[in-house]
Structure formats: structure tokens, C-alpha cells
Backbone as a chain_set.jsonl record, in Angstrom:
{"seq": "MSASDQDTPAAETEETEETEETAQAEETEQADELDELDATESPAEGLTPKQARRLRVAAASVLLVALAVVLVIRLASRTSVLVVGVYGLAMILCGIVIELSRNGRTRLGTWLLAGGLLTALALDWLVLP", "coords": {"N": [[12.956, 167.55, 290.862], [14.979, 169.302, 291.776], [16.523, 172.222, 290.15], [19.601, 172.591, 290.655], [20.114, 169.536, 290.809], [19.927, 168.85, 288.354], [22.251, 169.946, 287.516], [23.927, 168.463, 288.031], [25.132, 167.211, 287.207], [26.624, 167.775, 284.651], [28.454, 168.958, 285.613], [29.669, 167.335, 286.713], [30.773, 166.117, 284.912], [32.444, 168.382, 282.963], [34.171, 168.34, 285.215], [35.383, 166.207, 285.173], [37.125, 166.127, 282.138], [38.692, 167.804, 282.919], [39.941, 166.559, 284.66], [40.832, 164.366, 283.129], [42.581, 166.554, 281.428], [44.305, 167.245, 282.79], [45.76, 165.581, 283.382], [47.152, 164.597, 281.03], [48.501, 165.87, 280.689], [49.899, 165.773, 282.251], [51.6, 163.594, 282.895], [52.616, 164.316, 279.882], [55.065, 166.347, 280.709], [56.189, 164.183, 283.214], [57.15, 162.408, 280.929], [59.188, 164.058, 279.44], [60.833, 164.906, 281.386], [61.891, 162.507, 281.831], [63.289, 162.375, 279.445], [65.189, 163.9, 279.465], [66.291, 163.104, 281.573], [67.536, 161.0, 281.048], [68.825, 161.704, 278.441], [71.225, 163.324, 279.516], [72.151, 160.867, 280.719], [72.77, 159.369, 278.905], [75.324, 160.057, 277.425], [75.605, 160.73, 273.975], [75.042, 158.324, 272.216], [72.97, 157.778, 269.805], [70.245, 158.674, 268.69], [67.879, 161.014, 271.178], [65.228, 161.078, 273.315], [63.416, 162.549, 273.414], [64.384, 163.683, 270.977], [63.978, 160.763, 268.975], [60.805, 161.091, 269.197], [60.029, 163.621, 268.361], [61.148, 163.498, 265.47], [60.426, 160.652, 264.754], [57.747, 161.643, 264.683], [57.673, 163.925, 262.408], [57.508, 162.179, 260.439], [55.419, 160.952, 260.009], [53.527, 162.738, 259.905], [54.709, 163.851, 256.948], [53.943, 161.064, 256.104], [51.883, 161.293, 255.777], [50.193, 163.702, 254.971], [51.592, 163.343, 251.951], [49.758, 160.835, 251.229], [47.385, 161.671, 251.053], [47.8, 162.734, 249.117], [48.139, 160.767, 247.507], [45.853, 159.103, 248.051], [44.487, 161.685, 245.614], [44.795, 161.436, 243.701], [44.793, 158.676, 242.705], [41.648, 158.594, 243.052], [41.01, 160.103, 241.27], [41.561, 158.824, 239.105], [40.028, 156.745, 238.524], [37.121, 156.132, 240.664], [36.325, 154.245, 243.757], [35.341, 152.349, 246.854], [37.123, 151.05, 247.55], [39.45, 151.786, 246.824], [39.292, 154.439, 249.055], [39.352, 153.269, 251.437], [40.95, 152.149, 251.373], [43.027, 153.368, 251.576], [42.186, 156.083, 253.398], [42.43, 154.438, 256.109], [45.208, 153.984, 256.166], [46.149, 156.327, 256.475], [45.182, 157.482, 258.899], [46.697, 155.441, 260.159], [48.426, 157.469, 259.839], [48.007, 159.264, 261.973], [46.886, 157.338, 264.35], [50.226, 157.188, 264.922], [50.591, 159.871, 265.296], [49.869, 160.286, 267.435], [50.647, 157.851, 269.423], [53.288, 159.021, 269.429], [53.676, 160.567, 270.715], [53.323, 161.154, 273.095], [55.05, 159.414, 273.442], [55.439, 156.296, 272.774], [57.064, 155.724, 270.729], [58.953, 153.379, 269.48], [56.205, 150.945, 269.125], [55.178, 152.653, 267.866], [56.784, 153.22, 265.792], [56.597, 150.399, 264.633], [53.922, 150.717, 263.855], [53.369, 152.045, 262.705], [55.47, 150.693, 260.252], [55.08, 148.717, 259.384], [52.036, 148.958, 258.822], [52.005, 150.967, 256.703], [52.961, 149.395, 254.871], [51.123, 146.981, 254.924], [48.592, 148.242, 253.584], [50.034, 149.791, 250.777], [51.197, 146.789, 249.625], [47.734, 145.401, 249.848], [46.997, 148.085, 248.076], [48.492, 147.101, 246.095], [47.901, 144.802, 245.313], [45.104, 144.587, 246.198], [43.689, 147.128, 244.975], [41.754, 147.921, 241.317]], "CA": [[13.284, 167.32, 290.752], [15.481, 170.689, 291.475], [17.757, 172.891, 289.274], [20.811, 171.963, 291.535], [20.317, 167.765, 290.968], [20.084, 168.623, 287.327], [23.245, 170.582, 287.243], [24.73, 167.909, 288.903], [25.687, 165.645, 285.91], [27.45, 169.146, 283.963], [29.462, 169.282, 286.488], [30.168, 166.157, 287.161], [31.347, 166.012, 283.369], [33.336, 169.51, 283.566], [35.4, 167.784, 286.288], [36.557, 164.463, 284.684], [37.202, 166.172, 281.465], [39.343, 168.658, 283.624], [40.654, 166.001, 284.837], [41.781, 163.977, 282.291], [42.906, 167.615, 280.296], [45.182, 167.351, 283.922], [46.532, 163.474, 283.395], [47.998, 163.657, 279.56], [49.546, 167.293, 280.24], [51.561, 165.54, 284.01], [52.25, 162.518, 281.688], [53.445, 165.005, 279.243], [56.449, 166.807, 281.406], [57.376, 163.425, 283.335], [58.177, 161.951, 279.743], [60.073, 165.682, 279.36], [61.87, 165.099, 282.553], [62.091, 160.799, 281.765], [63.551, 162.249, 278.056], [65.993, 164.642, 279.968], [67.249, 162.412, 282.389], [67.845, 159.761, 279.961], [70.091, 161.995, 277.534], [72.229, 162.871, 280.541], [72.516, 159.905, 281.409], [74.135, 158.69, 277.38], [75.682, 160.776, 275.672], [75.957, 161.171, 272.229], [73.906, 157.368, 271.858], [71.678, 157.881, 269.05], [68.798, 160.158, 269.336], [67.941, 160.574, 272.151], [63.935, 159.73, 273.382], [62.541, 163.583, 272.185], [64.211, 164.115, 269.541], [63.397, 160.271, 268.376], [59.785, 161.337, 269.319], [60.338, 164.472, 266.952], [61.373, 162.604, 264.366], [58.233, 160.07, 264.085], [56.336, 162.864, 264.669], [57.466, 164.475, 261.18], [58.166, 161.3, 259.811], [54.386, 159.985, 260.012], [53.15, 163.598, 259.212], [54.912, 163.574, 256.108], [53.275, 160.708, 255.294], [50.049, 161.766, 255.494], [50.266, 163.958, 253.234], [51.747, 162.211, 250.964], [49.018, 159.686, 250.891], [46.95, 162.427, 251.257], [47.495, 163.736, 247.88], [48.289, 159.848, 246.317], [45.227, 159.505, 247.312], [43.698, 162.654, 245.49], [45.376, 161.1, 242.214], [44.407, 157.607, 243.038], [40.072, 158.834, 242.948], [41.055, 161.019, 240.166], [42.133, 157.639, 237.525], [39.015, 155.361, 239.31], [36.962, 156.095, 242.444], [36.652, 153.081, 244.008], [35.493, 152.028, 247.682], [38.598, 150.094, 248.132], [40.7, 153.299, 247.13], [38.934, 155.361, 250.712], [39.232, 153.222, 252.697], [42.965, 151.594, 252.07], [44.493, 154.986, 252.11], [41.51, 156.068, 254.737], [43.201, 153.448, 256.775], [46.712, 154.325, 255.697], [45.761, 158.494, 256.465], [43.775, 157.212, 260.033], [47.314, 154.731, 261.284], [49.5, 157.988, 260.508], [47.479, 159.6, 263.188], [47.895, 157.146, 265.401], [51.395, 157.154, 265.037], [52.085, 160.947, 265.455], [49.735, 160.355, 268.643], [51.913, 157.58, 269.544], [54.968, 158.581, 269.475], [53.888, 162.143, 271.365], [53.033, 160.498, 274.045], [56.054, 158.386, 273.83], [55.443, 154.556, 272.502], [57.736, 155.676, 269.114], [59.13, 152.178, 269.648], [55.486, 151.177, 269.271], [54.508, 153.898, 267.019], [57.374, 152.413, 264.325], [56.254, 149.67, 264.053], [52.418, 150.795, 263.091], [53.614, 152.821, 260.773], [56.284, 150.462, 258.743], [53.603, 146.98, 258.666], [50.91, 149.605, 258.156], [52.337, 151.44, 255.714], [53.792, 148.218, 253.624], [49.569, 146.575, 254.709], [48.739, 149.253, 252.24], [51.101, 149.129, 249.308], [50.396, 145.713, 249.156], [46.926, 146.31, 249.226], [47.008, 149.017, 246.393], [49.194, 146.898, 243.759], [46.915, 143.537, 244.887], [43.437, 144.252, 246.104], [42.86, 147.871, 243.981], [42.379, 147.796, 240.014]], "C": [[14.218, 169.052, 289.998], [16.375, 170.839, 290.414], [19.0, 172.392, 289.427], [21.313, 170.587, 291.354], [20.675, 168.65, 289.275], [21.813, 169.309, 286.576], [24.766, 170.12, 287.96], [25.857, 166.991, 287.894], [26.635, 166.805, 284.547], [28.018, 169.078, 284.337], [30.5, 168.678, 286.346], [31.661, 166.299, 285.288], [32.737, 166.614, 283.208], [34.687, 168.989, 284.042], [36.342, 166.677, 285.445], [36.979, 165.044, 283.426], [38.807, 167.338, 281.994], [40.908, 167.819, 283.783], [41.682, 164.974, 284.355], [43.05, 165.032, 281.428], [44.606, 167.2, 281.303], [46.585, 166.62, 284.22], [47.565, 163.901, 282.928], [48.68, 165.247, 280.523], [50.23, 166.863, 281.254], [52.292, 163.972, 283.449], [53.301, 162.471, 280.286], [54.75, 165.644, 280.006], [56.599, 165.381, 281.791], [57.735, 162.823, 281.889], [58.729, 163.06, 279.043], [60.842, 165.181, 280.145], [61.726, 163.233, 282.019], [63.554, 160.968, 280.839], [65.11, 163.351, 278.761], [66.667, 164.103, 280.753], [68.24, 161.322, 281.37], [69.222, 160.557, 279.076], [71.71, 162.936, 278.26], [73.301, 161.932, 281.385], [73.811, 159.131, 280.619], [74.03, 159.567, 276.619], [76.118, 160.266, 274.84], [75.715, 159.477, 271.6], [73.051, 157.616, 271.097], [71.549, 159.423, 268.867], [68.503, 159.716, 270.343], [66.224, 160.54, 272.78], [62.936, 160.654, 272.325], [62.213, 164.053, 271.399], [63.266, 162.374, 268.375], [62.052, 160.547, 268.131], [59.072, 161.91, 267.932], [60.808, 163.995, 265.504], [59.468, 161.519, 263.742], [57.01, 160.552, 264.343], [55.772, 163.384, 264.036], [57.43, 163.43, 260.472], [56.797, 160.481, 259.268], [53.915, 161.734, 259.2], [52.631, 164.034, 257.649], [53.715, 162.676, 255.057], [52.239, 160.69, 254.78], [49.945, 162.34, 255.078], [50.814, 163.15, 252.431], [50.896, 161.623, 250.532], [47.672, 159.818, 250.522], [46.335, 162.702, 249.57], [47.79, 162.203, 246.851], [47.276, 159.404, 246.608], [43.931, 160.261, 246.2], [43.608, 161.492, 244.17], [44.319, 159.732, 242.342], [42.637, 157.821, 242.312], [39.711, 159.375, 242.015], [40.921, 160.58, 238.88], [40.443, 157.477, 237.701], [38.979, 155.612, 240.591], [35.865, 155.149, 242.035], [36.115, 153.674, 245.2], [36.248, 151.633, 247.909], [39.287, 151.343, 248.026], [40.606, 153.777, 248.618], [39.749, 154.75, 251.167], [41.03, 152.535, 253.0], [43.347, 152.602, 252.574], [43.699, 155.928, 253.301], [42.589, 155.265, 255.987], [44.461, 153.751, 257.429], [46.708, 155.697, 256.469], [45.921, 158.129, 258.709], [45.289, 156.447, 260.955], [47.874, 156.008, 261.253], [48.607, 158.85, 262.015], [47.549, 159.485, 264.249], [49.131, 157.246, 265.706], [51.902, 158.65, 265.423], [50.875, 161.11, 267.332], [50.494, 159.672, 269.724], [52.671, 158.349, 270.265], [54.892, 160.8, 270.646], [53.832, 161.868, 273.022], [53.986, 159.423, 274.478], [57.02, 157.051, 273.744], [55.941, 154.639, 270.899], [58.48, 154.31, 268.63], [58.096, 151.317, 268.668], [55.124, 151.521, 267.845], [55.508, 153.361, 265.551], [56.999, 151.68, 263.532], [55.406, 149.176, 263.19], [52.637, 151.209, 261.946], [53.61, 152.736, 259.593], [55.186, 149.203, 258.158], [52.103, 148.212, 258.424], [51.015, 150.315, 256.926], [52.816, 149.877, 253.881], [52.311, 147.203, 253.046], [49.556, 147.207, 252.997], [49.302, 149.045, 251.118], [50.296, 147.804, 249.025], [48.448, 145.255, 248.861], [46.254, 146.918, 248.449], [47.493, 147.879, 245.484], [48.131, 145.293, 244.611], [45.434, 143.302, 244.908], [42.402, 145.405, 244.787], [43.376, 146.939, 242.69], [43.295, 148.854, 239.707]], "O": [[14.254, 169.631, 288.913], [16.927, 169.911, 289.823], [19.551, 171.793, 288.503], [22.48, 170.269, 291.583], [21.833, 169.052, 289.153], [22.286, 169.122, 285.455], [25.84, 170.643, 288.26], [26.937, 166.407, 287.987], [27.213, 166.266, 283.603], [28.962, 169.063, 283.547], [31.659, 168.972, 286.054], [32.841, 166.488, 284.994], [33.809, 166.011, 283.242], [35.818, 169.099, 283.568], [37.542, 166.494, 285.241], [37.717, 164.11, 283.112], [39.798, 167.459, 281.272], [42.077, 168.018, 283.45], [42.804, 164.711, 284.787], [44.09, 164.594, 280.937], [45.692, 166.956, 280.777], [47.666, 166.793, 284.783], [48.653, 163.909, 283.503], [49.804, 164.972, 280.943], [51.305, 167.444, 281.407], [53.404, 163.523, 283.725], [54.09, 161.666, 279.792], [55.721, 165.039, 279.553], [57.183, 164.808, 280.871], [58.959, 162.789, 281.758], [58.708, 162.918, 277.82], [61.887, 164.867, 279.575], [60.5, 163.279, 281.923], [64.578, 160.313, 281.03], [66.122, 163.222, 278.072], [67.829, 164.505, 280.817], [69.448, 161.139, 281.221], [70.365, 160.1, 279.065], [72.809, 163.11, 277.733], [74.318, 161.988, 282.076], [74.891, 158.648, 280.96], [73.3, 159.916, 275.691], [76.976, 159.384, 274.861], [76.199, 159.297, 270.483], [71.978, 157.752, 271.687], [72.13, 160.508, 268.868], [68.626, 158.547, 270.708], [65.912, 159.374, 272.539], [62.238, 160.364, 271.353], [61.191, 164.553, 270.927], [62.42, 162.512, 267.492], [61.727, 160.364, 266.958], [58.316, 161.474, 267.064], [60.475, 164.636, 264.507], [58.428, 161.567, 263.086], [55.838, 160.181, 264.293], [54.888, 164.126, 264.465], [57.231, 163.848, 259.332], [56.854, 159.615, 258.396], [54.005, 161.836, 257.976], [51.546, 164.324, 257.145], [53.042, 162.991, 254.076], [51.753, 160.263, 253.733], [49.307, 161.941, 254.103], [50.271, 162.054, 252.291], [50.887, 161.618, 249.301], [46.914, 158.993, 250.014], [45.228, 162.812, 249.045], [47.71, 162.318, 245.628], [46.891, 158.873, 245.567], [42.837, 159.75, 245.961], [42.607, 160.88, 243.798], [43.125, 159.854, 242.067], [42.368, 157.3, 241.229], [38.54, 159.404, 241.636], [40.504, 161.174, 237.885], [39.694, 158.125, 236.97], [39.855, 155.536, 241.451], [35.081, 155.016, 241.096], [36.089, 154.901, 245.295], [36.348, 151.82, 249.122], [39.688, 151.935, 249.027], [41.556, 153.616, 249.383], [40.855, 155.227, 251.424], [41.822, 152.44, 253.938], [43.864, 152.821, 253.669], [44.417, 156.505, 254.116], [43.464, 155.892, 256.585], [44.778, 153.795, 258.618], [47.702, 155.849, 257.179], [46.736, 158.625, 259.487], [45.324, 156.642, 262.17], [48.104, 156.363, 262.409], [49.12, 158.665, 263.118], [47.888, 160.287, 265.119], [49.325, 157.423, 266.909], [53.06, 158.893, 265.761], [51.163, 161.935, 268.199], [50.957, 160.269, 270.696], [52.743, 158.383, 271.494], [55.688, 161.679, 270.98], [54.382, 162.525, 273.906], [53.887, 158.714, 275.479], [58.147, 156.71, 274.103], [55.476, 153.937, 270.001], [58.604, 154.144, 267.417], [58.556, 150.899, 267.605], [54.848, 150.757, 266.92], [54.99, 153.16, 264.453], [56.917, 151.784, 262.309], [55.432, 148.257, 262.371], [52.34, 150.974, 260.775], [53.89, 153.716, 258.902], [54.722, 148.914, 257.055], [51.219, 147.861, 257.642], [50.091, 150.249, 256.115], [52.861, 149.736, 252.659], [52.079, 146.781, 251.913], [50.074, 146.926, 251.916], [49.021, 148.042, 250.46], [49.212, 147.67, 248.456], [48.037, 144.862, 247.769], [45.136, 146.586, 248.057], [47.043, 147.691, 244.354], [47.554, 144.824, 243.63], [44.715, 142.524, 244.281], [41.391, 145.178, 244.123], [44.254, 146.089, 242.543], [43.89, 148.862, 238.629]]}, "num_chains": 1, "name": "protein.A"}
């Protein structure tokens, strides 16, 4: 095998990564353009989609920090794999909600955040000692 044959997969991987980044940037630009169109069509009816996304990202970020603090407090009082599991999954869920909101899926993110946090609280109350 020649050296040029060995470089081909690496070059394809770099091209694929660049293509994915470009596609993601284009999707974000398209979502922003749609937000601007929506904002001009519906005057003063609640939040604009861009504001809703920012609000959900901020809410999920605050909850992520709060869950981290509660995890540290719970681990200080009682070390358990279940504690790490429940609060770790809730923190991962907050990260997923942040990413969904950044990509324009605010309703889905809201439902996941509410359902996931209620589930985490129920597991904390019912399962954890």
C-alpha cells in the first residue's frame, strides 16, 4: 500500500467533520432566519422563538448547576451509586435539553426537562435511602 492510499481515510474523516460543522452552522442560521420571520409576522404575542430558546437554555443551565450542588450535598451525607445515577442522569438530561433548545426544539426540550426532573425527584424520594 502506498502512502497516498493510507492518507485517504484521514482526509475523508476531516472532510466529513467539516461537512457536519457546515451543515450544523447552516441549520442554526436557518433557525435564526425563521425566528426573525416569525417575530415580524406575530407582533407582541408572547415570546419570540429565539427568546424562548434562550430562556430554556438559561433554565436548563441553572437547573444543571442546582443538580450538581444537590448531588454534592447528597454525596456528603450518604455515598451511594444510586445517588450518582439519579442525579447524574438528571444532569445529562439538562445537557440534552440545552442542546435541543439550541437547535430549535424548545417544546420537546421543555417536556423532557419537566418530565425528567419530576422523575428524578420521584426517584430521590422513593428509591434513595
